[in-house]
Short mmCIF file of C-alpha atoms (C1' of nucleotides) in Angstrom, two decimals:
data_model
loop_
_atom_site.label_atom_id
_atom_site.label_comp_id
_atom_site.label_asym_id
_atom_site.label_seq_id
_atom_site.Cartn_x
_atom_site.Cartn_y
_atom_site.Cartn_z
CA MET L 1 -24.30 48.39 -130.20
CA SER L 2 -21.74 49.60 -127.71
CA VAL L 3 -18.92 47.44 -126.43
CA LEU L 4 -20.46 47.32 -122.98
CA LYS L 5 -23.93 46.27 -124.08
CA ARG L 6 -22.35 43.53 -126.13
CA ILE L 7 -20.23 42.29 -123.26
CA TYR L 8 -22.94 42.30 -120.62
CA GLN L 9 -25.51 40.42 -122.67
CA HIS L 10 -26.51 37.57 -120.38
CA PRO L 11 -29.83 35.79 -119.75
CA LEU L 12 -29.71 36.53 -116.03
CA LEU L 13 -28.94 40.22 -116.40
CA SER L 14 -32.03 42.42 -116.91
CA PRO L 15 -31.71 45.58 -118.99
CA GLU L 16 -31.83 47.54 -115.72
CA ASP L 17 -28.99 45.48 -114.25
CA VAL L 18 -27.00 46.04 -117.40
CA ASN L 19 -27.57 49.77 -117.19
CA THR L 20 -26.53 49.88 -113.56
CA ILE L 21 -23.37 48.01 -114.39
CA ILE L 22 -22.59 50.07 -117.48
CA ASN L 23 -23.06 53.32 -115.58
CA ALA L 24 -20.47 52.24 -113.07
CA HIS L 25 -17.85 52.09 -115.79
CA GLU L 26 -15.34 54.74 -116.55
CA LYS L 27 -13.24 55.22 -119.62
CA VAL L 28 -9.55 54.28 -119.40
CA HIS L 29 -6.84 54.99 -121.92
CA PHE L 30 -3.67 53.03 -122.38
CA LYS L 31 -0.65 54.05 -124.39
CA LYS L 32 1.22 51.54 -126.50
CA GLY L 33 3.45 49.62 -124.12
CA ASP L 34 1.41 50.28 -120.96
CA TYR L 35 0.73 47.34 -118.68
CA LEU L 36 -2.84 46.46 -117.71
CA LEU L 37 -1.67 43.74 -115.35
CA LYS L 38 1.68 42.33 -114.40
CA LYS L 39 2.79 38.93 -113.21
CA ASP L 40 2.46 38.45 -109.42
CA GLN L 41 -0.14 41.20 -109.09
CA ILE L 42 -3.65 40.23 -108.07
CA ALA L 43 -6.11 41.40 -110.70
CA LYS L 44 -8.54 43.91 -109.24
CA LYS L 45 -10.38 44.81 -112.43
CA TYR L 46 -10.77 43.88 -116.03
CA PHE L 47 -11.04 45.93 -119.18
CA CYS L 48 -13.64 46.08 -121.93
CA VAL L 49 -11.65 46.94 -125.04
CA GLU L 50 -13.29 49.42 -127.37
CA LYS L 51 -10.28 50.21 -129.48
CA GLY L 52 -6.78 48.77 -129.77
CA LEU L 53 -5.01 45.48 -129.23
CA ILE L 54 -3.62 43.89 -126.07
CA ARG L 55 -1.38 40.89 -125.66
CA SER L 56 -0.71 38.60 -122.72
CA TYR L 57 2.63 36.87 -122.33
CA VAL L 58 4.98 34.96 -120.05
CA TYR L 59 8.71 34.34 -120.10
CA ASP L 60 9.90 30.84 -120.99
CA TYR L 61 12.76 29.02 -119.28
CA GLU L 62 15.25 30.61 -121.66
CA GLY L 63 14.02 34.14 -121.04
CA ASN L 64 12.12 34.61 -124.31
CA ASP L 65 8.77 36.26 -124.01
CA ILE L 66 5.97 34.05 -125.29
CA THR L 67 2.60 35.42 -126.29
CA THR L 68 -0.22 33.53 -124.62
CA GLY L 69 -3.13 35.47 -126.10
CA PHE L 70 -4.47 38.54 -127.85
CA VAL L 71 -7.41 40.69 -126.82
CA GLY L 72 -9.01 42.69 -129.59
CA GLU L 73 -11.87 45.14 -129.89
CA ASN L 74 -15.18 44.20 -128.28
CA GLU L 75 -13.39 41.65 -126.14
CA LEU L 76 -12.46 41.52 -122.45
CA ALA L 77 -8.94 41.83 -121.18
CA ILE L 78 -9.32 39.72 -118.06
CA ASP L 79 -7.31 37.27 -116.06
CA VAL L 80 -10.26 35.17 -114.93
CA ILE L 81 -8.31 33.10 -112.45
CA SER L 82 -6.49 35.96 -110.79
CA LEU L 83 -9.64 38.08 -110.57
CA PHE L 84 -12.13 35.52 -109.30
CA HIS L 85 -9.78 33.41 -107.19
CA GLU L 86 -7.84 36.43 -105.93
CA ILE L 87 -4.47 34.90 -106.60
CA PRO L 88 -1.40 36.45 -108.26
CA ALA L 89 -1.41 36.59 -112.05
CA VAL L 90 1.09 34.48 -113.93
CA GLU L 91 0.98 36.52 -117.11
CA TYR L 92 1.62 40.08 -118.19
CA PHE L 93 -1.07 42.03 -120.05
CA GLN L 94 0.35 44.80 -122.20
CA ALA L 95 -1.14 47.21 -124.73
CA LEU L 96 0.28 46.61 -128.20
CA THR L 97 -1.31 49.80 -129.51
CA ASP L 98 -2.93 52.81 -127.91
CA CYS L 99 -6.17 51.53 -126.40
CA GLU L 100 -9.52 52.85 -125.30
CA CYS L 101 -11.21 50.68 -122.67
CA TYR L 102 -13.92 50.73 -120.05
CA SER L 103 -13.49 49.47 -116.52
CA ILE L 104 -15.34 49.43 -113.21
CA PRO L 105 -13.54 50.87 -110.21
CA LEU L 106 -12.70 48.13 -107.75
CA ASN L 107 -15.17 49.25 -105.09
CA ASP L 108 -18.16 49.47 -107.38
CA PHE L 109 -17.26 46.18 -108.94
CA GLN L 110 -17.20 44.36 -105.64
CA ILE L 111 -20.50 45.85 -104.54
CA LEU L 112 -22.30 45.12 -107.78
CA TYR L 113 -20.72 41.73 -108.19
CA HIS L 114 -22.13 40.62 -104.86
CA SER L 115 -25.45 42.46 -105.00
CA ILE L 116 -26.62 41.75 -108.53
CA LYS L 117 -27.22 38.02 -108.62
CA GLY L 118 -26.96 37.82 -112.39
CA PHE L 119 -23.61 39.61 -112.34
CA ASN L 120 -22.25 36.76 -110.32
CA GLU L 121 -23.61 34.34 -112.89
CA TRP L 122 -22.10 36.40 -115.64
CA GLY L 123 -18.72 35.94 -113.95
CA ARG L 124 -19.22 32.20 -113.80
CA ALA L 125 -20.18 32.15 -117.44
CA TRP L 126 -16.91 33.88 -118.23
CA MET L 127 -15.06 31.31 -116.21
CA SER L 128 -16.65 28.51 -118.15
CA GLY L 129 -16.09 30.25 -121.48
CA SER L 130 -12.44 30.72 -120.58
CA LEU L 131 -12.08 27.03 -119.84
CA PHE L 132 -13.62 26.20 -123.19
CA GLU L 133 -11.32 28.50 -125.13
CA LEU L 134 -8.21 27.43 -123.26
CA LYS L 135 -9.00 23.80 -123.94
CA GLN L 136 -9.57 24.50 -127.62
CA ARG L 137 -6.29 26.28 -127.88
CA THR L 138 -4.43 23.52 -126.04
CA ILE L 139 -5.88 20.94 -128.39
CA SER L 140 -5.14 22.97 -131.50
CA MET L 141 -1.52 23.39 -130.39
CA ILE L 142 -1.29 19.61 -130.52
CA THR L 143 -3.51 18.63 -133.42
CA GLU L 144 -2.63 21.36 -135.90
CA SER L 145 0.67 22.26 -137.54
CA ALA L 146 2.10 25.75 -137.12
CA SER L 147 1.06 26.75 -140.62
CA GLU L 148 -2.47 25.49 -140.09
CA ARG L 149 -2.68 27.48 -136.87
CA TYR L 150 -1.43 30.51 -138.74
CA LYS L 151 -4.05 30.10 -141.44
CA THR L 152 -6.77 29.73 -138.82
CA LEU L 153 -5.63 32.87 -137.02
CA ARG L 154 -5.46 34.76 -140.31
CA SER L 155 -9.02 33.85 -141.24
CA LYS L 156 -10.60 34.21 -137.80
CA HIS L 157 -8.70 37.24 -136.47
CA PRO L 158 -7.31 39.17 -139.43
CA GLN L 159 -7.04 42.33 -137.38
CA ILE L 160 -4.37 40.75 -135.20
CA LEU L 161 -2.17 40.20 -138.24
CA GLN L 162 -2.56 43.89 -139.07
CA GLN L 163 -1.92 45.27 -135.61
CA SER L 164 0.68 42.99 -134.08
CA PRO L 165 4.37 42.66 -134.94
CA LEU L 166 5.24 39.32 -136.49
CA LYS L 167 7.35 38.18 -133.57
CA TYR L 168 4.44 38.22 -131.15
CA ILE L 169 2.25 36.25 -133.52
CA ALA L 170 5.07 33.77 -134.01
CA SER L 171 5.49 33.07 -130.31
CA TYR L 172 1.71 32.77 -129.99
CA LEU L 173 1.88 30.03 -132.62
CA GLY L 174 4.78 28.37 -130.82
CA ILE L 175 7.47 29.18 -133.37
CA THR L 176 10.11 31.86 -134.02
CA ASP L 177 9.62 34.92 -136.16
CA THR L 178 12.08 33.47 -138.66
CA SER L 179 10.01 30.34 -139.09
CA LEU L 180 6.78 32.28 -139.41
CA SER L 181 8.35 34.46 -142.06
CA ARG L 182 9.22 31.30 -144.00
CA ILE L 183 5.75 29.88 -143.55
CA ARG L 184 4.26 33.04 -144.99
CA LYS L 185 6.67 32.87 -147.93
CA GLU L 186 5.57 29.28 -148.51
CA LEU L 187 1.88 30.25 -148.38
CA VAL L 188 2.41 32.98 -150.96
CA ARG L 189 4.25 30.55 -153.26
CA GLU L 190 1.32 28.10 -152.99
CA SER L 191 -1.25 30.59 -154.21
CA MET B 1 -11.96 7.86 -95.95
CA SER B 2 -13.57 6.46 -99.04
CA VAL B 3 -12.96 7.84 -102.51
CA LEU B 4 -16.48 9.16 -102.72
CA LYS B 5 -16.48 10.99 -99.40
CA ARG B 6 -13.22 12.59 -100.43
CA ILE B 7 -14.54 13.67 -103.81
CA TYR B 8 -17.84 15.07 -102.61
CA GLN B 9 -16.40 17.17 -99.83
CA HIS B 10 -17.82 20.60 -100.52
CA PRO B 11 -19.02 23.44 -98.25
CA LEU B 12 -22.46 23.50 -99.86
CA LEU B 13 -23.04 19.74 -99.61
CA SER B 14 -24.43 18.59 -96.27
CA PRO B 15 -23.53 15.13 -94.98
CA GLU B 16 -27.05 14.03 -95.94
CA ASP B 17 -26.64 15.34 -99.47
CA VAL B 18 -23.33 13.56 -99.73
CA ASN B 19 -24.94 10.32 -98.56
CA THR B 20 -27.74 10.65 -101.06
CA ILE B 21 -25.25 11.20 -103.83
CA ILE B 22 -22.94 8.42 -102.73
CA ASN B 23 -25.82 5.94 -102.51
CA ALA B 24 -26.71 6.65 -106.12
CA HIS B 25 -23.31 5.40 -107.22
CA GLU B 26 -22.59 1.97 -108.56
CA LYS B 27 -19.31 0.25 -108.92
CA VAL B 28 -17.83 -0.01 -112.40
CA HIS B 29 -14.83 -2.06 -113.50
CA PHE B 30 -12.63 -1.33 -116.47
CA LYS B 31 -10.10 -3.67 -117.98
CA LYS B 32 -6.76 -2.37 -119.18
CA GLY B 33 -7.41 -0.85 -122.59
CA ASP B 34 -11.12 -0.14 -122.07
CA TYR B 35 -12.42 3.26 -123.11
CA LEU B 36 -14.31 5.42 -120.60
CA LEU B 37 -15.07 8.03 -123.23
CA LYS B 38 -14.19 8.47 -126.86
CA LYS B 39 -13.73 11.49 -129.05
CA ASP B 40 -16.99 12.83 -130.55
CA GLN B 41 -19.12 11.18 -127.86
CA ILE B 42 -21.01 13.43 -125.47
CA ALA B 43 -20.00 12.58 -121.91
CA LYS B 44 -22.99 11.33 -119.92
CA LYS B 45 -21.18 10.44 -116.73
CA TYR B 46 -17.89 10.69 -114.96
CA PHE B 47 -15.91 8.22 -112.90
CA CYS B 48 -14.51 8.35 -109.39
CA VAL B 49 -11.33 6.30 -109.56
CA GLU B 50 -10.70 4.05 -106.59
CA LYS B 51 -7.99 1.93 -108.10
CA GLY B 52 -6.00 2.09 -111.33
CA LEU B 53 -4.76 4.69 -113.79
CA ILE B 54 -6.49 6.34 -116.73
CA ARG B 55 -5.06 8.48 -119.47
CA SER B 56 -6.63 10.99 -121.84
CA TYR B 57 -5.19 11.59 -125.27
CA VAL B 58 -5.68 13.09 -128.72
CA TYR B 59 -4.05 12.46 -132.08
CA ASP B 60 -1.72 15.13 -133.42
CA TYR B 61 -1.55 16.25 -137.08
CA GLU B 62 0.93 13.48 -137.88
CA GLY B 63 -1.21 10.75 -136.34
CA ASN B 64 0.78 10.25 -133.13
CA ASP B 65 -1.25 9.85 -129.99
CA ILE B 66 -0.45 12.54 -127.44
CA THR B 67 -1.27 12.14 -123.77
CA THR B 68 -3.18 15.15 -122.44
CA GLY B 69 -3.58 13.98 -118.87
CA PHE B 70 -3.53 11.22 -116.29
CA VAL B 71 -6.22 10.37 -113.74
CA GLY B 72 -5.03 8.46 -110.70
CA GLU B 73 -6.60 7.04 -107.58
CA ASN B 74 -8.95 9.29 -105.60
CA GLU B 75 -9.33 11.51 -108.64
CA LEU B 76 -12.15 12.09 -111.10
CA ALA B 77 -12.07 10.94 -114.69
CA ILE B 78 -14.24 13.66 -116.16
CA ASP B 79 -14.44 15.70 -119.31
CA VAL B 80 -15.85 18.79 -117.67
CA ILE B 81 -16.62 20.61 -120.90
CA SER B 82 -18.30 17.71 -122.64
CA LEU B 83 -20.35 16.81 -119.55
CA PHE B 84 -21.55 20.24 -118.47
CA HIS B 85 -21.84 21.85 -121.89
CA GLU B 86 -23.18 18.71 -123.52
CA ILE B 87 -20.87 18.90 -126.48
CA PRO B 88 -18.79 16.15 -128.11
CA ALA B 89 -15.54 15.24 -126.39
CA VAL B 90 -12.29 16.03 -128.16
CA GLU B 91 -10.22 13.52 -126.23
CA TYR B 92 -10.19 9.80 -125.59
CA PHE B 93 -10.18 8.48 -122.01
CA GLN B 94 -8.68 5.01 -121.72
CA ALA B 95 -7.80 2.73 -118.80
CA LEU B 96 -4.05 2.15 -118.61
CA THR B 97 -4.51 -0.56 -115.99
CA ASP B 98 -7.49 -2.51 -114.69
CA CYS B 99 -9.60 0.00 -112.79
CA GLU B 100 -12.22 0.10 -110.10
CA CYS B 101 -14.44 3.16 -110.24
CA TYR B 102 -17.75 4.53 -109.04
CA SER B 103 -20.23 6.28 -111.26
CA ILE B 104 -23.80 7.60 -111.10
CA PRO B 105 -26.21 6.31 -113.71
CA LEU B 106 -27.17 9.11 -116.07
CA ASN B 107 -30.75 9.39 -114.88
CA ASP B 108 -29.92 9.66 -111.21
CA PHE B 109 -27.17 12.10 -111.95
CA GLN B 110 -29.46 14.45 -113.81
CA ILE B 111 -32.11 14.31 -111.12
CA LEU B 112 -29.71 14.90 -108.25
CA TYR B 113 -27.68 17.47 -110.14
CA HIS B 114 -30.75 19.64 -110.58
CA SER B 115 -32.43 18.93 -107.25
CA ILE B 116 -29.55 19.24 -104.80
CA LYS B 117 -28.49 22.86 -104.97
CA GLY B 118 -25.04 22.19 -103.61
CA PHE B 119 -24.42 19.48 -106.20
CA ASN B 120 -24.78 22.11 -108.84
CA GLU B 121 -22.26 24.24 -107.01
CA TRP B 122 -19.97 21.29 -106.70
CA GLY B 123 -20.07 20.98 -110.51
CA ARG B 124 -19.17 24.63 -110.91
CA ALA B 125 -16.31 24.24 -108.47
CA TRP B 126 -14.98 21.42 -110.63
CA MET B 127 -15.24 23.63 -113.66
CA SER B 128 -13.24 26.33 -112.00
CA GLY B 129 -10.70 23.86 -110.66
CA SER B 130 -10.29 22.46 -114.14
CA LEU B 131 -9.62 25.90 -115.54
CA PHE B 132 -7.00 26.50 -112.89
CA GLU B 133 -5.21 23.23 -113.58
CA LEU B 134 -5.33 23.60 -117.33
CA LYS B 135 -3.87 27.08 -117.08
CA GLN B 136 -1.10 25.87 -114.81
CA ARG B 137 -0.25 23.12 -117.19
CA THR B 138 -0.28 25.45 -120.19
CA ILE B 139 2.07 27.83 -118.42
CA SER B 140 4.41 25.07 -117.26
CA MET B 141 4.65 23.75 -120.82
CA ILE B 142 6.06 27.16 -121.73
CA THR B 143 8.06 28.19 -118.71
CA GLU B 144 9.67 24.89 -117.81
CA SER B 145 12.01 22.65 -119.77
CA ALA B 146 11.06 19.05 -120.47
CA SER B 147 13.41 17.76 -117.80
CA GLU B 148 12.03 20.17 -115.23
CA ARG B 149 8.51 19.04 -116.07
CA TYR B 150 9.64 15.46 -115.71
CA LYS B 151 11.14 16.14 -112.31
CA THR B 152 7.97 17.89 -111.18
CA LEU B 153 5.83 14.98 -112.33
CA ARG B 154 8.15 12.53 -110.62
CA SER B 155 7.93 14.31 -107.29
CA LYS B 156 4.22 15.19 -107.40
CA HIS B 157 2.81 12.03 -108.99
CA PRO B 158 5.28 9.22 -108.49
CA GLN B 159 2.58 6.60 -108.99
CA ILE B 160 2.19 7.65 -112.61
CA LEU B 161 5.84 6.84 -113.28
CA GLN B 162 5.24 3.41 -111.82
CA GLN B 163 2.04 2.60 -113.64
CA SER B 164 2.39 4.18 -117.06
CA PRO B 165 4.62 3.14 -119.94
CA LEU B 166 7.34 5.64 -120.72
CA LYS B 167 5.95 6.61 -124.11
CA TYR B 168 2.74 8.00 -122.63
CA ILE B 169 4.62 10.02 -120.07
CA ALA B 170 6.89 11.32 -122.81
CA SER B 171 4.04 12.58 -124.97
CA TYR B 172 2.47 14.13 -121.87
CA LEU B 173 5.68 16.09 -121.42
CA GLY B 174 5.73 17.06 -125.09
CA ILE B 175 8.69 14.94 -126.15
CA THR B 176 9.34 11.46 -127.60
CA ASP B 177 10.07 8.36 -125.59
CA THR B 178 13.62 8.41 -126.95
CA SER B 179 14.22 11.90 -125.60
CA LEU B 180 12.70 11.08 -122.23
CA SER B 181 14.90 8.03 -121.99
CA ARG B 182 17.93 10.30 -122.54
CA ILE B 183 16.69 12.81 -119.98
CA ARG B 184 16.40 10.05 -117.39
CA LYS B 185 19.91 8.86 -118.20
CA GLU B 186 21.15 12.41 -117.72
CA LEU B 187 19.35 12.72 -114.36
CA VAL B 188 20.93 9.49 -113.10
CA ARG B 189 24.38 10.73 -114.16
CA GLU B 190 23.82 13.97 -112.22
CA SER B 191 23.14 12.23 -108.96
"C1'" DA E 1 11.94 -24.16 -122.20
"C1'" DA E 2 11.10 -21.84 -126.20
"C1'" DA E 3 8.68 -18.36 -128.34
"C1'" DT E 4 6.39 -13.88 -128.18
"C1'" DC E 5 5.49 -9.62 -126.74
"C1'" DC E 6 6.52 -5.05 -124.56
"C1'" DA E 7 9.15 -1.65 -122.42
"C1'" DC E 8 13.17 0.68 -122.44
"C1'" DT E 9 17.82 2.07 -123.92
"C1'" DT E 10 21.17 3.45 -127.16
"C1'" DG E 11 23.72 4.39 -131.44
"C1'" DC E 12 23.55 6.35 -135.97
"C1'" DC E 13 21.78 9.35 -139.18
"C1'" DA E 14 18.63 12.83 -141.22
"C1'" DT E 15 16.14 16.93 -140.84
"C1'" DA E 16 13.41 20.53 -139.25
"C1'" DA E 17 13.95 24.42 -136.57
"C1'" DG E 18 16.52 27.94 -134.40
"C1'" DA E 19 20.60 31.20 -133.85
"C1'" DC E 20 22.87 34.62 -136.02
"C1'" DA E 21 23.68 38.20 -139.06
"C1'" DA E 22 23.03 41.12 -143.04
"C1'" DG E 23 20.13 43.88 -145.61
"C1'" DA E 24 15.70 46.02 -147.30
"C1'" DA E 25 11.81 48.68 -146.16
"C1'" DA E 26 8.90 51.38 -143.34
"C1'" DC E 27 8.40 54.59 -139.74
"C1'" DT E 28 9.82 58.08 -136.18
"C1'" DA E 29 12.39 61.73 -134.46
"C1'" DC E 30 15.20 65.58 -134.69
"C1'" DG R 1 16.79 65.87 -145.02
"C1'" DT R 2 19.51 62.45 -142.02
"C1'" DA R 3 19.97 59.41 -138.38
"C1'" DG R 4 18.00 55.98 -135.66
"C1'" DT R 5 14.35 52.43 -134.72
"C1'" DT R 6 11.81 48.63 -135.70
"C1'" DT R 7 9.94 45.12 -138.67
"C1'" DC R 8 10.46 41.63 -141.75
"C1'" DT R 9 12.99 38.69 -144.95
"C1'" DT R 10 16.59 35.70 -146.22
"C1'" DG R 11 21.05 33.26 -146.33
"C1'" DT R 12 24.25 30.32 -143.86
"C1'" DC R 13 25.41 27.47 -140.27
"C1'" DT R 14 24.53 24.79 -136.12
"C1'" DT R 15 22.13 21.92 -133.15
"C1'" DA R 16 18.54 19.75 -130.72
"C1'" DT R 17 15.20 16.49 -131.74
"C1'" DG R 18 13.13 12.74 -133.88
"C1'" DG R 19 13.16 8.44 -136.87
"C1'" DC R 20 14.87 4.13 -137.25
"C1'" DA R 21 16.67 -0.01 -135.84
"C1'" DA R 22 19.26 -3.13 -133.04
"C1'" DG R 23 19.68 -5.17 -128.66
"C1'" DT R 24 18.58 -6.15 -123.69
"C1'" DG R 25 15.69 -7.60 -120.17
"C1'" DG R 26 11.09 -8.84 -118.20
"C1'" DA R 27 6.87 -10.77 -118.33
"C1'" DT R 28 3.47 -13.90 -120.40
"C1'" DT R 29 1.93 -17.73 -123.13
"C1'" DT R 30 1.95 -22.14 -125.14
#
DNA sequence: AAATCCACTTGCCATAAGACAAGAAACTAC
DNA sequence: GTAGTTTCTTGTCTTATGGCAAGTGGATTT
């Protein structure tokens, strides 16, 4: 099944709605290092990732960039809050590898979003899913140790470990690349 | 204006709807130390806080309890995800002081929630507001230092500093009570 | 009033984590 | 090929943070 069919599966979207929406999409390519969205911009679109890896990040109070999330294949690169509340983004979204994505042009998106009732609902569902995931992550940052979080990431999203430099994974886990390197050494020793 | 009128202000709730909803509420008292919701329970109701202070917390991987949030007067003590998704809570909600709250009995809530269209919308608005706040907090935990976060809390929610023991505020800020004590000392020295 | 309990501060010490830097290995470019 | 990046590891050293414990001051109880 295509990326888009997968992403637009929703009880309130009929196959015809889905087709209408899918047909409004156009292919977009990003080169490694390209920005999909920058801090202070208002998100006007989102991207369905078919191939590649994207990371979101912010700068901490010491100027280090801290990874806040990864978006892999068959996932959506979307700043839910910026897009649906029309407020400036607080994060940067940058391609870690060359990427192939699909996106709806702003105009079509706005028309469809307001005319197809289920599309609206689909947006709300994304909002609620985002809340769920963010909460989970917040809790896991507290209740799990860095090495546990690493092991979880390794088992649930192995492709990230393959495609992302260590330093970005480290900051995602809340530690430095040095510490992560030592955690990995420790894990090898254990097995 | 009463707590309830304040909380149920919403463009899609007519004054009559609001009255219907408000009349379904009953007063609930909590003693200091009482639990409003415990981990692994599915939230069946939420509480409109008229007087007192509530805190939510989880246990970290070393067994320390970590404050995840405070709920003050005129605010809602609600686990949005547990309530609307009907899944077990991950946090504990506990009264830090004696509290006076309002709550709808489960039955009435379910009936009104599904029959008053705007009530439904009100629930969604809370979901989206929760996402916004959680994101803000996540970002501030990264982009601000502990002492900056303390200063922000002090200026935005001074009543929390009055009503909560230092150790709970400290864990909310991501540090120990010892460290917070030193930060406060430093801030006094500065001024 | 004495005895407890908590909340908070503060000093001392231990330690986990980060800063820094060097070096190996892989990859890219010319 | 060689030079230049970038990634990752690893050693040493430093430091911020936490653990522990003592001590003060308030509040509460008996």
